[in-house]
Coordinates of C-alpha atoms in Angstrom, one line a residue:
M12 CA 98.0 114.9 152.0
S13 CA 100.7 113.7 154.4
H14 CA 100.6 110.5 156.4
S15 CA 102.5 109.9 159.6
A16 CA 104.8 106.9 159.3
S17 CA 104.4 106.1 163.0
A18 CA 100.6 106.2 163.0
H19 CA 99.1 102.8 163.9
V20 CA 95.7 102.0 162.4
P21 CA 93.9 99.1 164.2
P22 CA 92.6 96.4 161.9
P23 CA 89.0 96.9 160.9
S24 CA 86.3 94.6 162.3
H25 CA 84.1 92.9 159.8
P26 CA 80.5 91.7 160.1
P27 CA 80.2 87.9 160.0
E28 CA 79.1 87.8 156.4
F29 CA 82.4 89.3 155.4
A30 CA 84.6 87.1 157.6
S31 CA 85.9 85.2 154.5
L32 CA 87.1 88.5 153.1
S33 CA 88.9 89.8 156.2
H34 CA 92.2 88.3 155.0
L35 CA 92.1 90.8 152.1
V36 CA 92.3 93.8 154.4
S37 CA 95.6 92.6 155.9
T38 CA 97.3 91.8 152.6
P39 CA 100.1 94.2 151.5
Q40 CA 98.4 94.7 148.1
Y41 CA 95.2 95.9 149.8
V42 CA 97.0 98.2 152.1
D43 CA 99.1 99.6 149.2
S44 CA 96.0 100.3 147.2
L45 CA 94.4 102.2 150.0
L46 CA 97.6 104.2 150.6
L47 CA 97.9 104.9 146.9
A48 CA 94.3 106.1 146.8
L49 CA 94.7 108.2 149.9
S50 CA 98.0 109.7 148.7
D51 CA 96.7 110.7 145.3
E52 CA 94.9 114.0 145.5
T53 CA 92.8 113.1 142.4
V54 CA 91.0 110.4 144.5
A55 CA 88.6 111.2 147.2
P56 CA 90.0 110.1 150.6
S57 CA 86.7 108.3 151.5
I58 CA 87.2 105.7 148.8
I59 CA 87.2 102.3 150.4
P60 CA 86.6 99.4 148.0
S61 CA 83.5 97.2 148.5
A62 CA 83.8 93.5 148.5
S63 CA 82.5 93.3 144.9
Q64 CA 85.1 95.9 143.8
T65 CA 87.9 94.0 145.5
A66 CA 86.7 90.8 143.8
L67 CA 86.7 92.5 140.4
A68 CA 90.2 93.9 141.0
S69 CA 91.4 90.4 141.9
K70 CA 89.8 89.0 138.7
I71 CA 91.4 91.7 136.6
A72 CA 94.9 91.2 138.2
G73 CA 94.6 87.5 137.6
K74 CA 93.8 87.8 133.9
Y75 CA 95.6 90.9 132.8
D76 CA 99.2 92.1 133.2
V77 CA 98.4 94.5 136.0
T78 CA 99.2 94.6 139.7
P79 CA 96.5 94.2 142.3
V80 CA 97.1 97.8 143.4
V81 CA 96.6 99.2 140.0
A82 CA 93.6 96.9 139.3
Q83 CA 92.0 98.2 142.5
Q84 CA 92.6 101.8 141.5
I85 CA 91.1 101.2 138.0
V86 CA 88.0 99.5 139.5
A87 CA 87.5 102.3 141.9
A88 CA 87.8 105.0 139.2
A89 CA 85.4 103.0 136.9
H90 CA 82.8 102.8 139.7
T91 CA 83.2 106.5 140.7
E92 CA 83.0 107.9 137.2
A93 CA 80.3 105.4 136.0
K94 CA 78.1 106.3 139.0
A95 CA 78.6 110.0 138.4
N96 CA 77.5 109.6 134.8
D97 CA 74.7 107.1 135.2
L98 CA 76.6 104.3 133.4
D99 CA 77.3 100.7 134.4
P100 CA 80.8 100.3 135.9
L101 CA 81.1 96.9 134.2
L102 CA 80.6 98.6 130.9
V103 CA 83.4 101.0 131.7
L104 CA 85.7 98.2 132.7
S105 CA 84.7 96.3 129.5
V106 CA 85.8 99.3 127.4
I107 CA 89.0 99.5 129.3
A108 CA 89.6 95.8 128.7
A109 CA 89.0 96.1 125.0
E110 CA 90.9 99.4 124.5
S111 CA 94.1 98.9 126.6
S112 CA 94.0 95.5 128.4
F113 CA 94.2 97.5 131.6
N114 CA 97.5 99.2 130.7
P115 CA 97.3 102.8 132.0
K116 CA 100.3 103.8 129.9
A117 CA 99.0 102.3 126.6
Q118 CA 99.4 104.5 123.5
N119 CA 99.0 103.9 119.8
K120 CA 100.1 105.4 116.6
S121 CA 96.8 107.4 116.1
G122 CA 97.5 109.2 119.4
A123 CA 95.1 107.3 121.6
M124 CA 96.2 107.4 125.2
G125 CA 95.7 105.5 128.5
L126 CA 93.2 103.0 129.7
M127 CA 90.3 104.1 127.6
Q128 CA 92.4 105.1 124.6
A129 CA 91.1 108.6 124.3
I130 CA 92.5 110.7 121.4
P131 CA 93.3 114.2 122.7
R132 CA 93.0 116.0 119.4
W133 CA 89.4 114.8 119.0
H134 CA 88.3 115.8 122.6
R135 CA 90.1 119.0 123.3
D136 CA 86.9 120.7 124.6
K137 CA 86.3 117.9 127.1
I138 CA 89.9 117.8 128.3
K139 CA 89.7 121.6 128.9
N140 CA 86.3 121.4 130.6
L141 CA 87.6 118.6 132.9
G142 CA 90.8 120.5 133.7
I143 CA 92.9 117.6 132.5
S144 CA 96.3 117.9 130.7
N145 CA 97.4 115.6 128.0
S146 CA 100.1 114.2 130.2
Q147 CA 97.5 113.3 132.8
L148 CA 95.8 111.0 130.3
L149 CA 98.3 108.3 131.2
S150 CA 97.0 108.4 134.8
V151 CA 94.1 106.2 135.9
E152 CA 91.5 108.7 137.2
P153 CA 91.8 111.5 134.6
N154 CA 91.8 109.0 131.7
V155 CA 88.7 107.1 133.1
R156 CA 87.0 110.4 133.8
L157 CA 87.5 111.6 130.2
G158 CA 86.7 108.2 128.6
V159 CA 83.4 108.0 130.6
V160 CA 82.4 111.6 129.5
I161 CA 83.1 110.6 125.9
L162 CA 81.1 107.4 126.1
K163 CA 78.2 109.3 127.8
E164 CA 78.3 111.9 125.0
Y165 CA 78.2 109.2 122.3
L166 CA 75.3 107.6 124.1
R167 CA 73.4 110.9 124.1
L168 CA 74.2 111.4 120.4
S169 CA 73.0 107.9 119.7
N170 CA 69.6 108.5 121.5
G171 CA 70.4 105.9 124.1
N172 CA 71.5 103.2 121.6
M173 CA 74.4 101.6 123.4
T174 CA 75.5 99.5 120.4
L175 CA 75.8 102.6 118.3
A176 CA 77.4 104.6 121.1
L177 CA 80.1 101.9 121.5
Q178 CA 80.7 101.8 117.8
K179 CA 81.2 105.6 117.8
Y180 CA 83.5 105.3 120.7
N181 CA 85.7 103.0 118.6
G182 CA 85.4 105.1 115.5
S183 CA 83.5 102.3 113.7
A184 CA 80.0 103.6 113.6
K185 CA 79.5 102.3 110.0
D186 CA 80.7 98.8 110.8
R187 CA 77.6 96.7 110.1
S188 CA 79.1 93.7 111.8
K189 CA 79.2 95.6 115.1
S190 CA 82.4 93.8 116.0
Y191 CA 83.5 96.4 118.5
S192 CA 80.2 96.4 120.5
N193 CA 80.1 92.6 120.4
K194 CA 83.6 92.5 121.8
I195 CA 82.6 94.9 124.6
M196 CA 79.6 92.6 125.4
R197 CA 81.9 89.6 125.6
H198 CA 84.1 91.4 128.1
Y199 CA 81.0 92.6 130.0
N200 CA 79.7 89.0 130.3
W201 CA 83.1 87.9 131.6
F202 CA 83.0 90.6 134.3
A203 CA 79.4 89.8 135.2
Q204 CA 80.3 86.1 135.8
K205 CA 80.8 85.2 139.5
G206 CA 84.2 84.0 140.4

């Protein structure tokens, strides 16, 4: 998708209840995030972050070593993929926080890659079905898409038991202390807090 450098887009008008958020639309980070989303063919051009998504992205950028632009892209991908798979976007963001601390390029010695630390050798079928290459797993949208599909499968295999599904996602299904699922819930509670 090409964009004309000379095109002028008038500033959007906001209902009065969003007046306090209008400054976000004019910030370079917000504009950059929209242009990034619009220029990336893996993102639907109709994605415009809601006020709650913008607030979450700001919260993430403030706590983690991630730019506001990347935080917005991650939040948008988490919302899109969670919605498509009947999962809570805050759960997806919580897994991302625990797995990679919002570093899209995170990798470890066991071969886990990207935001949701998917291990390609264990999920070749899903990668193929989603039309994703291993190199794309270091990009936001493909990695979140794969991670959500994996989490959804583990939830199905766990008969809806989220604790067990999370433990399976981490490869620690036999951990009786449930430390991984407890960690995810701590992240979830942090995301759910206002402000």
